[in-house]
Coordinates of C-alpha atoms in Angstrom, one line a residue:
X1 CA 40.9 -16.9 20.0
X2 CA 41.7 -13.5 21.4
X3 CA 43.8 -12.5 18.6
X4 CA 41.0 -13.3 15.9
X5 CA 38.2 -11.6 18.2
X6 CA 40.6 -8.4 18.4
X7 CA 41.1 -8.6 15.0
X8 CA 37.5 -8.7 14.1
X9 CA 37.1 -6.3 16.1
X10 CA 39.1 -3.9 14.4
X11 CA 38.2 -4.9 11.0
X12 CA 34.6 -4.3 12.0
X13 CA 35.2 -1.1 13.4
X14 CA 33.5 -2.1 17.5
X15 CA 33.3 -4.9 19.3
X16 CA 29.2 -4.7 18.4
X17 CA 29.7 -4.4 14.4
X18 CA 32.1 -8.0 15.0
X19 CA 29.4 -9.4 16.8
X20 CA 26.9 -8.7 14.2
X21 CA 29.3 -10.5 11.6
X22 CA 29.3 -13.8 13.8
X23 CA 25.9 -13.4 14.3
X24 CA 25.1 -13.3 10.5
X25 CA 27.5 -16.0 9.9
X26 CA 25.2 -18.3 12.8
X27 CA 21.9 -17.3 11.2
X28 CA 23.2 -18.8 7.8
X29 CA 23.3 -21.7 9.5
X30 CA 19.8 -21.7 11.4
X31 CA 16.9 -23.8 10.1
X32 CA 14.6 -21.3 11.0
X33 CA 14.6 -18.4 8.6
X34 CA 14.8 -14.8 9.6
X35 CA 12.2 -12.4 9.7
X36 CA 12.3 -9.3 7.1
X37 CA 12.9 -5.6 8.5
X38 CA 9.4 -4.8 8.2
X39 CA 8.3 -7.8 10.2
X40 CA 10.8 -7.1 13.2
X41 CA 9.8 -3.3 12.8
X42 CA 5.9 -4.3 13.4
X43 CA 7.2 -6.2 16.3
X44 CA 9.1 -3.5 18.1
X45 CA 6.1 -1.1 17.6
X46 CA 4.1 -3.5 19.1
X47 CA 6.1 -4.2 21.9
X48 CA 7.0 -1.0 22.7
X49 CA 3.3 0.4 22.3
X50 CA 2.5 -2.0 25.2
X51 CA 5.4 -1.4 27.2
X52 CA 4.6 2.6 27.2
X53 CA 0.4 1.6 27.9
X54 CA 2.4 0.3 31.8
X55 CA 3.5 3.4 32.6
X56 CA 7.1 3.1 34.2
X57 CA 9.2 0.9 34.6
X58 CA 9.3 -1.7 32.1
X59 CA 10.9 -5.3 31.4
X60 CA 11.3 -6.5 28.2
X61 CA 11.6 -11.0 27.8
X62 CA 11.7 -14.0 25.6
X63 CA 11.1 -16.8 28.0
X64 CA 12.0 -19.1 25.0
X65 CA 15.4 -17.2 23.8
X66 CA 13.9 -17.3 20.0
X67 CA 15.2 -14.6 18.0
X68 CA 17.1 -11.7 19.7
X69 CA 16.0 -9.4 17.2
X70 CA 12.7 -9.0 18.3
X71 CA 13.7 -7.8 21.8
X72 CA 15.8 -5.6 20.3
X73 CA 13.4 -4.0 18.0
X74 CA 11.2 -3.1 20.6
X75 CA 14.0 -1.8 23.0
X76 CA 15.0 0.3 19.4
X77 CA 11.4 2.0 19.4
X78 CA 11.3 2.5 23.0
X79 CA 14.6 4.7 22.9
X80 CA 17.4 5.4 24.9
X81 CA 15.2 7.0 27.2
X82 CA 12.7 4.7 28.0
X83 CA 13.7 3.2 31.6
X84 CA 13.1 -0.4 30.2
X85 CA 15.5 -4.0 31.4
X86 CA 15.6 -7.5 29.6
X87 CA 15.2 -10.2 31.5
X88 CA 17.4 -13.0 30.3
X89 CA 17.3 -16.2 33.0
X90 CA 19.4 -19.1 32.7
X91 CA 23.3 -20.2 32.3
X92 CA 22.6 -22.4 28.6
X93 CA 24.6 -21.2 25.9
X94 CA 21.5 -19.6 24.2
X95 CA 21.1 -17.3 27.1
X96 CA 24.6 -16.7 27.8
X97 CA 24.5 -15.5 24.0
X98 CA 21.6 -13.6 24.4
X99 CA 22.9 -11.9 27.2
X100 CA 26.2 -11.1 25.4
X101 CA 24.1 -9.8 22.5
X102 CA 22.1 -7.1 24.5
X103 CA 25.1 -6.2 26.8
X104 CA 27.2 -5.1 23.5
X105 CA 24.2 -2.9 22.6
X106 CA 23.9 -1.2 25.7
X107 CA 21.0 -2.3 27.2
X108 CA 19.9 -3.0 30.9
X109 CA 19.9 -6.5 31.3
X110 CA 19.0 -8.1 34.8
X111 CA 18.3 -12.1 35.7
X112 CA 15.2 -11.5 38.1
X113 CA 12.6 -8.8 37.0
X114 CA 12.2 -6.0 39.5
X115 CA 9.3 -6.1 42.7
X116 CA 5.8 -5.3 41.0
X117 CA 7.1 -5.5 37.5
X118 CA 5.1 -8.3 35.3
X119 CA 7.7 -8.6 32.0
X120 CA 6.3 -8.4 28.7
X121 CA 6.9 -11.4 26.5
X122 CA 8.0 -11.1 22.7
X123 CA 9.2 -14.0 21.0
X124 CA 8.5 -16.2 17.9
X125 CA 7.8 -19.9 16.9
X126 CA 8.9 -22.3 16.0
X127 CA 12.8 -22.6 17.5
X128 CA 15.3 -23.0 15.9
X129 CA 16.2 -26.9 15.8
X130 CA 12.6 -27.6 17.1
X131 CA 9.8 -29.2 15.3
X132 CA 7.8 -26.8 12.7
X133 CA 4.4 -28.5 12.3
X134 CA 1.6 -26.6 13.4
X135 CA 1.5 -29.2 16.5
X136 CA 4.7 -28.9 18.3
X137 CA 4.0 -24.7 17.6
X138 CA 0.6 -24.8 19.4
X139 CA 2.2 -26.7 22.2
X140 CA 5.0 -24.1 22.7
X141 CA 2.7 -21.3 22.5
X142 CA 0.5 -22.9 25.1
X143 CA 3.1 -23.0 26.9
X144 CA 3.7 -19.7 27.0
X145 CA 0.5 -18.8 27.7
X146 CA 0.5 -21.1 30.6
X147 CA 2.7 -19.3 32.2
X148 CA 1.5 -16.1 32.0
X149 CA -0.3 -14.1 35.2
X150 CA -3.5 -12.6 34.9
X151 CA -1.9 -8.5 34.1
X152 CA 0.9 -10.1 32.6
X153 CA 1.1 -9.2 28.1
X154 CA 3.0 -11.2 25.4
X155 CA 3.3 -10.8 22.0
X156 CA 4.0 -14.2 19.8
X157 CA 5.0 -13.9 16.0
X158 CA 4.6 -17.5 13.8
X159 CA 3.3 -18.8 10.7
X160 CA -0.1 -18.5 9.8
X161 CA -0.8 -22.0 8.7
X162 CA -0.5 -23.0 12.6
X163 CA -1.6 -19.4 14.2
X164 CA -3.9 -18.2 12.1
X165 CA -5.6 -20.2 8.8
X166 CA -7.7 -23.4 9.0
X167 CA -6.5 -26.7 10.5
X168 CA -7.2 -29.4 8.5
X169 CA -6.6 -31.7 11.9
X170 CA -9.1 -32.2 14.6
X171 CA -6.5 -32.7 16.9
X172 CA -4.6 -29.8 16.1
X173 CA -8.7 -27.7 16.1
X174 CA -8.8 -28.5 19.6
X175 CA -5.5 -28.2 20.5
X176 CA -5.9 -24.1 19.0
X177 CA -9.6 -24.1 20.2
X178 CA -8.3 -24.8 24.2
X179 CA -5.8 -21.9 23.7
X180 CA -9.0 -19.3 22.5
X181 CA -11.2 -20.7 25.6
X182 CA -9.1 -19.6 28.0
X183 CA -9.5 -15.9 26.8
X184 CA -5.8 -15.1 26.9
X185 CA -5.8 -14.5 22.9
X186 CA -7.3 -10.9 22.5
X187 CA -6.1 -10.4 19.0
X188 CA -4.8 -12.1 16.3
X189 CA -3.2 -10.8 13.1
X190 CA -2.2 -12.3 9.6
X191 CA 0.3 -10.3 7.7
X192 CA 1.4 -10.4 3.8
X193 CA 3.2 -12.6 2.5
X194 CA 7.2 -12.3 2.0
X195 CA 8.3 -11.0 5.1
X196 CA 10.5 -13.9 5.6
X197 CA 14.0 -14.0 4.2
X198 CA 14.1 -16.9 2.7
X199 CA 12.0 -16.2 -0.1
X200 CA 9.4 -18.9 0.8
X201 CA 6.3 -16.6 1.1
X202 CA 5.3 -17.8 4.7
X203 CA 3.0 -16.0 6.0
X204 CA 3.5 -14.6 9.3
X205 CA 0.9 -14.2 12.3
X206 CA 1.0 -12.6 15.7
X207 CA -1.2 -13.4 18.8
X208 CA -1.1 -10.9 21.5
X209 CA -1.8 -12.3 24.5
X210 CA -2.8 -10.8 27.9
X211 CA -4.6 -11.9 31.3
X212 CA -8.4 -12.1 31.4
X213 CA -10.3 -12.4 34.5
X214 CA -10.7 -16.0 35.4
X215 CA -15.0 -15.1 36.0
X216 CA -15.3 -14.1 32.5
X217 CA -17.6 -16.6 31.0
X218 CA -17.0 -18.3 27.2
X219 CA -20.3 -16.0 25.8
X220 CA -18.6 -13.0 27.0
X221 CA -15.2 -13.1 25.3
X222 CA -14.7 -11.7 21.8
X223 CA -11.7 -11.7 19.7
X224 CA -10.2 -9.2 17.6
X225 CA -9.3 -10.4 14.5
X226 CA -7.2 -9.1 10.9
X227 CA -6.4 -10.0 7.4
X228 CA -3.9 -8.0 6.1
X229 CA -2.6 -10.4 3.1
X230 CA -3.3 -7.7 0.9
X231 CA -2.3 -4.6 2.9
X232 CA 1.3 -2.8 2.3
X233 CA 3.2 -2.4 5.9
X234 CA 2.9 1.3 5.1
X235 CA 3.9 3.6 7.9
X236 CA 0.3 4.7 8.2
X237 CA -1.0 0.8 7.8
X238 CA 1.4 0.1 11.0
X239 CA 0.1 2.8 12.8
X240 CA -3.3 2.1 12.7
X241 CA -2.6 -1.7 13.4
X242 CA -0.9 -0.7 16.5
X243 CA -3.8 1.4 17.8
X244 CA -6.3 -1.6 16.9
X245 CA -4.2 -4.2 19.1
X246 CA -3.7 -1.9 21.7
X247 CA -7.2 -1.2 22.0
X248 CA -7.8 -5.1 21.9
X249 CA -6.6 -5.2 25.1
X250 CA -8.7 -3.3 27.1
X251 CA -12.4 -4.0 27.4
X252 CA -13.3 0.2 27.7
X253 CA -11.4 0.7 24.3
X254 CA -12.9 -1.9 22.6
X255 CA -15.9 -0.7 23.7
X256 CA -15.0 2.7 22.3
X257 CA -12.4 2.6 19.5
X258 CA -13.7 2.8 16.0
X259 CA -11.2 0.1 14.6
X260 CA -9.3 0.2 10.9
X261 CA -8.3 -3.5 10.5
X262 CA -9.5 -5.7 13.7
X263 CA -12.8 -7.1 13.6
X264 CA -14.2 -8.0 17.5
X265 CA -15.8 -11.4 16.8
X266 CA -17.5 -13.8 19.5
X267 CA -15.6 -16.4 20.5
X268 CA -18.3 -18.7 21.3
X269 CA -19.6 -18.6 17.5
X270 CA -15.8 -18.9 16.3
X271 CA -15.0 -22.5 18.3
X272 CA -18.1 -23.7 17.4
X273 CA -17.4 -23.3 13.3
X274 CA -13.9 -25.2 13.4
X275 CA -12.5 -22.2 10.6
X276 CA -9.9 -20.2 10.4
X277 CA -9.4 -17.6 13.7
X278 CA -8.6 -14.7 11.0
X279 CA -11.0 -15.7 8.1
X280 CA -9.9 -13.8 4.9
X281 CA -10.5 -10.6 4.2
X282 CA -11.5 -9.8 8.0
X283 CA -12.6 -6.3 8.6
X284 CA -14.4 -4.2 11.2
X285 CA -17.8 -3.3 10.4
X286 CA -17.6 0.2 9.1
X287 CA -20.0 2.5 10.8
X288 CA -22.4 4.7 9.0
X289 CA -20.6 7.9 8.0
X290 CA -23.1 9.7 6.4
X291 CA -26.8 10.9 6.9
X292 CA -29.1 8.9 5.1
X293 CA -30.0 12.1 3.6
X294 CA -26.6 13.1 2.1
X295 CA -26.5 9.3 0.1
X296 CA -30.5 10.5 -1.3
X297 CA -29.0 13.9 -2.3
X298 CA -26.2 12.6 -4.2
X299 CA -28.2 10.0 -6.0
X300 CA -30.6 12.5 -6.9
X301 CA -27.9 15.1 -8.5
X302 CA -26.5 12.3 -10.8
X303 CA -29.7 11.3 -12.2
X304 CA -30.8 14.6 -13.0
X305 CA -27.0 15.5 -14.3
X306 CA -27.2 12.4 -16.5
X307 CA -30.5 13.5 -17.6
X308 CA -29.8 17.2 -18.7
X309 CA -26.7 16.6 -20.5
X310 CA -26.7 18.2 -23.6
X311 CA -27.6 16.4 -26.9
X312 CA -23.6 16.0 -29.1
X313 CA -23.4 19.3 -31.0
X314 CA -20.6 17.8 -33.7
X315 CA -20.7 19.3 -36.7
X316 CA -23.6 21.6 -36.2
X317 CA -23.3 24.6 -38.8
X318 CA -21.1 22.1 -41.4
X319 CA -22.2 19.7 -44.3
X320 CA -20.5 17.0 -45.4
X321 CA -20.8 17.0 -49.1
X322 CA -19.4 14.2 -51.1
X323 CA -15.6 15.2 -52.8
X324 CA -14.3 15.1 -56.3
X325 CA -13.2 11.3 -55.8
X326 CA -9.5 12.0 -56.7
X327 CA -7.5 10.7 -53.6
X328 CA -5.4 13.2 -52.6
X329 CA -4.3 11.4 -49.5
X330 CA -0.5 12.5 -48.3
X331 CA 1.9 10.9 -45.9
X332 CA 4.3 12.0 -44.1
X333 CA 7.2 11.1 -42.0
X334 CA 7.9 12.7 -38.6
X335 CA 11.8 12.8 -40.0
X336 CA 10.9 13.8 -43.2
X337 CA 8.6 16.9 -42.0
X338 CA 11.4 17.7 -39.6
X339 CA 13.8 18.2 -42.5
X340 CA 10.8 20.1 -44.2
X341 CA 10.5 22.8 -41.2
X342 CA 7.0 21.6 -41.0
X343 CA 7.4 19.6 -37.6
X344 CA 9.7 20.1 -34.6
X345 CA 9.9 17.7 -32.1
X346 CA 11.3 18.8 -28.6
X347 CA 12.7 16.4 -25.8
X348 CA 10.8 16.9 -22.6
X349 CA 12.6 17.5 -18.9
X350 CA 14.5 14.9 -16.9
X351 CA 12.3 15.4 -13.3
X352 CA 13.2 12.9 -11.2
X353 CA 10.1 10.6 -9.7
X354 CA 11.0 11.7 -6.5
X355 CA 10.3 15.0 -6.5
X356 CA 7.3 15.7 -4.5
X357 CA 4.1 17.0 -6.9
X358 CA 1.1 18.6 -5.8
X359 CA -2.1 19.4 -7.1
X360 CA -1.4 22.9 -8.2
X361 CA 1.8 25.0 -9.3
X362 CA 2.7 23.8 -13.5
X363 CA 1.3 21.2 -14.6
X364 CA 3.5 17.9 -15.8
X365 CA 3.0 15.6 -18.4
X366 CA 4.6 12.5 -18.3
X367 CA 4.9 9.6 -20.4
X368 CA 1.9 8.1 -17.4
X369 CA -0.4 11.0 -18.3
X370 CA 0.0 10.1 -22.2
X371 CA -1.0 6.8 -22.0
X372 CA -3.9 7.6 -19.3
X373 CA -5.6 10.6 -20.4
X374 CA -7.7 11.2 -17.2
X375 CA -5.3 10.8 -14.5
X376 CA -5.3 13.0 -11.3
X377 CA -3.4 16.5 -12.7
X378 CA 0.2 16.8 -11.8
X379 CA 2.2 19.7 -10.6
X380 CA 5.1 21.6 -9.7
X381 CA 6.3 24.9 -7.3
X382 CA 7.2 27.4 -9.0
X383 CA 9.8 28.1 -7.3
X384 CA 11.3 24.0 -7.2
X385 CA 10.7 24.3 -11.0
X386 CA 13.2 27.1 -11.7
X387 CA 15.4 26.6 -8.7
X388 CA 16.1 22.6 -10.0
X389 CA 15.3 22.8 -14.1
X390 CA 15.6 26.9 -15.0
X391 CA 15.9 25.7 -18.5
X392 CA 13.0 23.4 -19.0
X393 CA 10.2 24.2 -22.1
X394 CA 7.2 24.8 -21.7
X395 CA 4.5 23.7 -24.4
X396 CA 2.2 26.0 -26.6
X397 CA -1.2 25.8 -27.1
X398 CA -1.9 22.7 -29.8
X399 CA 1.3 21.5 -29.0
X400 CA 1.3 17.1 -29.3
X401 CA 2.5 15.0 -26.6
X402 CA 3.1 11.7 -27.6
X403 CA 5.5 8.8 -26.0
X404 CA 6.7 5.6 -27.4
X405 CA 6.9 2.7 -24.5
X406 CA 4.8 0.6 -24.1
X407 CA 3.0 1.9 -27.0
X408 CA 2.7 4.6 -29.2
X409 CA 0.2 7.4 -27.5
X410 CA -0.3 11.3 -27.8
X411 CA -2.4 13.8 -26.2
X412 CA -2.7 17.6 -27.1
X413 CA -1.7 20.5 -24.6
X414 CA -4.8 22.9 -25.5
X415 CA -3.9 25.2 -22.6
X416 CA 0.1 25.7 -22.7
X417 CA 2.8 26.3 -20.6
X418 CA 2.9 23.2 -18.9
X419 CA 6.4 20.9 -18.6
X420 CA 7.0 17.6 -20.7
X421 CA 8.8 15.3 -18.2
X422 CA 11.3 12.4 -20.4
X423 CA 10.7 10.4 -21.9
X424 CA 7.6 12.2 -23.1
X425 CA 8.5 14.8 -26.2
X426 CA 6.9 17.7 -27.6
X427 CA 5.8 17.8 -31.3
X428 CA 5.0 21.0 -32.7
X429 CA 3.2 21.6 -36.4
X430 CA 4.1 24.2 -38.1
X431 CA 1.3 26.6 -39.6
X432 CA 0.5 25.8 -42.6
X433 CA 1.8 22.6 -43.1
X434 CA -0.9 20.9 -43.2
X435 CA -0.3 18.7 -40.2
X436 CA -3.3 19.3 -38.1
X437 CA -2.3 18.5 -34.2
X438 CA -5.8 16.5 -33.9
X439 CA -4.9 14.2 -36.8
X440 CA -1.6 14.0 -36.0
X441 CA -2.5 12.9 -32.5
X442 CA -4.8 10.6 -33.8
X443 CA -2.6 8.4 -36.0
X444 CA -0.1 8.0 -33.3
X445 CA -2.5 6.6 -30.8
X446 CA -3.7 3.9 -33.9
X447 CA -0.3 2.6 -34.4
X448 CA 1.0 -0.7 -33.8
X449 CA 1.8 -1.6 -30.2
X450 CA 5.6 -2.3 -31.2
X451 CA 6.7 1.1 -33.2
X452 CA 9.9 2.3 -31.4
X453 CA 11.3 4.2 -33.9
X454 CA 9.2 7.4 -33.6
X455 CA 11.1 8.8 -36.5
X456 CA 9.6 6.7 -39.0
X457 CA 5.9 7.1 -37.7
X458 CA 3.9 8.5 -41.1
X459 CA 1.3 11.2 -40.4
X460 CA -1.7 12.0 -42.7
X461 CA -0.9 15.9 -44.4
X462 CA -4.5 17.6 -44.9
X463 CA -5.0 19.5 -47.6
X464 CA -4.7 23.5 -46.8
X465 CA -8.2 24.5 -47.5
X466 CA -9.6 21.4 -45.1
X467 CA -7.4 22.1 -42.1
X468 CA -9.1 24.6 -40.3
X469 CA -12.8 23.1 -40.6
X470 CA -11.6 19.6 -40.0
X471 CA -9.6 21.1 -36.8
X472 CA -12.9 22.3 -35.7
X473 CA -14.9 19.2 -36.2
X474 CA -12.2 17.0 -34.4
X475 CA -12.2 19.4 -31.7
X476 CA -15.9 19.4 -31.1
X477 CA -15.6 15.0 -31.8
X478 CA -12.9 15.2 -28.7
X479 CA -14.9 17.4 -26.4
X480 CA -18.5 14.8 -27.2
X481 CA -15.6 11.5 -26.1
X482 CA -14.9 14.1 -23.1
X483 CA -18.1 14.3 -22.3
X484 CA -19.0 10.5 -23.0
X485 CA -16.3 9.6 -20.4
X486 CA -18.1 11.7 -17.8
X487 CA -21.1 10.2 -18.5
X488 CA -19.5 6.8 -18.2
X489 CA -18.2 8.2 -14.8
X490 CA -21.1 9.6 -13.1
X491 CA -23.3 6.0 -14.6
X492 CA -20.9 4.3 -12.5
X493 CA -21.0 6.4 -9.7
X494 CA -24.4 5.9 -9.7
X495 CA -24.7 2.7 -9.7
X496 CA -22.2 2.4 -6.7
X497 CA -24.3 4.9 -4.7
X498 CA -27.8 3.0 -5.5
X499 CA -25.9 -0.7 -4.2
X500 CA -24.2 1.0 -1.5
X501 CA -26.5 3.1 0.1
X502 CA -29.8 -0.1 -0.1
X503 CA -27.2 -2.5 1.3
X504 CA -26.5 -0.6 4.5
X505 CA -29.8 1.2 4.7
X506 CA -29.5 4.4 3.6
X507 CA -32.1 4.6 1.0
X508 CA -35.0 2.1 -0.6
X509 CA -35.9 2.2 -4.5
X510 CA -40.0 1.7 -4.7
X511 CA -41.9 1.8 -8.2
X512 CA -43.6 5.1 -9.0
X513 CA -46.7 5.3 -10.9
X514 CA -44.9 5.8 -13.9
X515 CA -43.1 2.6 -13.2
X516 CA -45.8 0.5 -13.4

C-alpha cells in the first residue's frame, strides 16, 4: 500500500493531486450525484459571506460529513487569510476521511470549536447511502436544525422537490410546515436546473438557517423567498443573491434592503395555503422608481410623436406611366457579373467573438446584424482595429452586405467605412452595370431559405436609363419601412407605458369630452 500511494503520489505530481484521483474514483461510486462548479461556487460565497458578517474568528462544519466540497468552497472564498478552522468530530471512517481531506489542503482543522465560537453549518441532503425521498430529507434537516443555538447559522443545499416545491403528502406538509414554525428558516432559494452532474436536471434548493428569538410570535415571522429557475448563475446574479440572503438574516436589513431576487412573505399566510415555500416566479415587490409625473410625460411625448409623423413622401415628384410592354427583364448571376467586372464580391474580416465591442469606435457588421437589421450598433477601437486586423476593408457607400446561413439576407452600408466581420461578404456594383445595390439587396433577402451557393444567386440587371430614378424611389420606399418600424416601436412602447404605469398607479385614463 505504501508503494502504490508513493507512486500515486508521484504520478500525480503531490500528495493532494493523488488524493483528488482517489477521491474521484469514490465519487463514481456514490449514489448521490455531485454538485456542478457553479453550485459549489454559490455555496462557498454563501458561506463565506456569513462567516465574514461574524467578524473574527470563524469555524467552518458539516455535522453530517455530506460532501467535503462544500466546506472547502467556502474556506476557497474566504482565503488564505481569513483566520477560519473546520470542525470535524468523530473517529468513523467518513470523518477520519474528511479530516485527511482538509489536512492535505492546508486548512486548520480542530475536534472542539474554540470558547465563544458558534460554528457555521454547510452541508447537503440527502447522504450518500441514505434514503432520498422528500421524507427521510425533512427529517435530516430537522435534525439539523434541532441542534442549532439561538446565534448559531447553517446553510443546507437539497433538491427542490423536498425543500422547496409543493408536497403532494400531508404528512410530509406538516412535517416541512413544523420546520417553518419554528422560525429558524429565514430564506429559501430554488436554483436552475442542471447543476447536478449527472445530467438528471434536479433542481437544487438552499435553506439558510439561523436562531430566532424564542418570544417571536408565528404573525411576526416572514420568510424570504426566490425563484431563480430561469436566472443564469452570472457573476452579477450571485452577487446580488448573496446580498439578499445575507440581508435575510437580520431583521434591521430586511427592514432596509431593497432586495433583487428574495421576496419577504408572512409565514402565517404561507402555512396556512399548504403550497410551495418558493412559489414560481417569486420576486420582491419592486418599488416605485419614478415620479408619477415622469411616466405622464413620456406617455404624452409618444402620442404626440405618433401623431406628427410625417405623411410617406414615396415617389413625390415621379409618375409612373405605363411601359412599351416588351419585357426586357435581365438576370444575372453573381459569378457571371463577377467575370463581367460588373460585381466584386469581397470576404469580410475574421474578428474573433471575443473581442470586446463597444458602442462607438468603427462600426461592425456581422452575419447577426444582416439577418437583424435593427440590432444595437457594434463597434471597434481604433487602435485594437489596426493593432489586431491592419489589413481589414472597409466598405463604400452603397456597398451590399449579404450572408448565407441560415438564410440568404443583405443589408446596404449607406454610410461607409465600416468592417464586414466573416462570414459576412461585401458585394460591390459596378457603375453602370445596371445592378442597382437596392435591387440587388432586395432579391437576396426573397430567396429561398436553403440557397448556399451564393454564386449561383441570379440578380435582376435594370435597364441604364431606369437606374438612377428607381434607386431613388427604393431609397425613399426603405426610409417609409424605416420609419414604419419606429412607428411599430414607439406603438409598443406606448402601450407598455399606458399598462404599466395604471397597474402600479402612476397614471389614470378618464374619457374626455371628445371621447364621449
Amino acid at each position: 500500500m505504501a508503494a502504490y500511494v508513493e507512486s500515486l503520489v508521484d504520478a500525480a505530481w503531490d500528495a493532494t493531486s493523488a488524493h483528488e484521483v482517489v477521491l474521484g474514483r469514490r465519487r463514481r461510486g456514490r449514489s448521490t450525484a455531485a454538485l456542478g462548479h457553479h453550485a459549489v461556487e454559490l455555496a462557498g460565497r454563501l458561506g463565506a459571506a456569513m462567516a465574514l458578517d461574524l467578524e473574527g474568528e470563524a469555524v467552518i462544519t458539516d455535522p453530517l460529513d455530506a460532501d467535503p466540497m462544500l466546506v472547502d468552497a467556502v474556506l476557497t472564498a474566504l482565503g488564505e487569510g481569513a483566520l477560519v478552522h473546520v470542525l470535524v468530530d468523530g473517529s468513523s471512517p467518513v470523518a477520519r476521511a474528511m479530516r485527511r481531506f482538509h489536512w492535505l489542503r492546508g486548512r486548520s482543522v480542530i475536534t472542539v470549536p474554540p470558547h465563544d465560537v458558534l460554528p457555521i453549518i454547510v452541508t447537503r441532503l440527502p447522504l450518500a447511502g441514505a434514503g432520498s425521498d422528500p421524507e427521510s430529507i425533512l427529517a435530516t434537516a430537522d435534525g439539523v436544525q434541532l441542534d442549532m443555538t439561538e446565534s448559531q447559522r447553517a446553510l443546507i443545499l437539497g433538491p427542490a422537490t423536498a425543500l422547496c416545491d409543493r408536497l403532494n403528502d400531508s404528512s410530509r406538509e406538516q412535517h416541512r410546515d413544523h420546520v417553518v414554525r419554528l422560525g429558524r428558516l429565514r430564506c429559501a432559494v430554488r436554483l436552475p436546473a442542471g447543476l447536478v452532474t449527472d445530467g438528471s436536471r434536479q433542481v437544487v434548493g438552499i435553506w439558510v438557517l439561523a436562531g430566532a428569538p424564542s418570544s417571536r410570535k408565528l404573525d411576526e415571522q416572514r420568510l424570504a423567498a426566490a425563484d431563480l429557475t430561469n436566472e443564469t448563475l452570472r457573476a452579477d446574479v450571485v452577487d446580488d443573491l448573496v446580498t439578499d440572503v445575507m440581508a435575510s438574516l437580520s431583521d434591521r436589513a430586511r427592514a432596509t434592503h431593497n432586495f433583487r431576487y428574495a421576496r419577504l412573505t408572512a409565514t402565517a399566510p404561507l402555512l396556512a395555503s399548504s403550497g410551495p415555500l418558493v412559489a414560481p416566479g417569486s420576486r420582491p415587490t419592486r418599488a416605485r422608481t419614478a415620479a408619477v409625473a415622469e411616466s405622464v410625460v413620456r406617455v404624452r411625448g409618444l402620442i404626440k410623436q405618433l401623431q406628427t409623423q410625417p405623411p410617406p413622401s414615396l415617389l413625390e415628384g415621379m409618375a409612373v406611366a405605363a411601359g412599351d410592354g416588351e419585357d426586357s427583364r435581365q438576370q444575372v448571376t453573381i459569378e457571371a457579373a463577377i467575370r463581367a467586372r460588373e460585381l466584386r464580391v469581397l470576404a469580410g474580416t475574421r474578428i474573433a467573438e471575443a473581442v470586446p465591442q463597444t458602442d462607438g469606435g468603427v462600426r461592425v457588421i456581422d452575419a447577426h446584424t444582416v439577418q437583424h437589421p435593427s440590432p444595437p450598433r457594434k463597434g471597434l477601437d481604433p487602435l485594437d482595429l489596426e493593432r489586431s486586423w491592419p489589413r481589414a476593408r472597409r466598405t463604400e457607400p452603397g456597398d451590399v452586405i449579404f450572408c448565407v446561413s441560415p438564410h440568404p439576407a443583405a443589408i446596404i452600408d449607406w454610410d461607409g467605412l465600416s468592417v464586414v466581420a466573416s462570414p459576412a461578404r461585401i458585394l460591390r456594383c459596378a457603375p453602370g452595370s445596371g445592378l442597382v445595390p437596392e435591387v440587388v439587396a432586395r432579391a437576396i433577402n426573397a430567396l429561398p431559405a436553403r440557397s448556399p451557393r451564393w454564386q449561383a444567386w441570379s440578380l435582376p440587371r435594370i435597364p441604364a436609363e431606369q437606374t438612377g430614378e428607381l434607386a431613388i424611389a427604393l431609397r425613399r420606399i426603405a426610409d417609409e419601412e424605416d420609419q414604419a418600424r419606429q412607428r411599430l416601436a414607439d406603438l409598443s412602447a406606448l402601450a407598455h407605458e399606458l399598462a404599466h404605469g395604471i397597474a402600479r398607479g402612476a397614471m389614470t385614463i378618464t374619457p374626455t369630452e371628445e371621447g364621449h
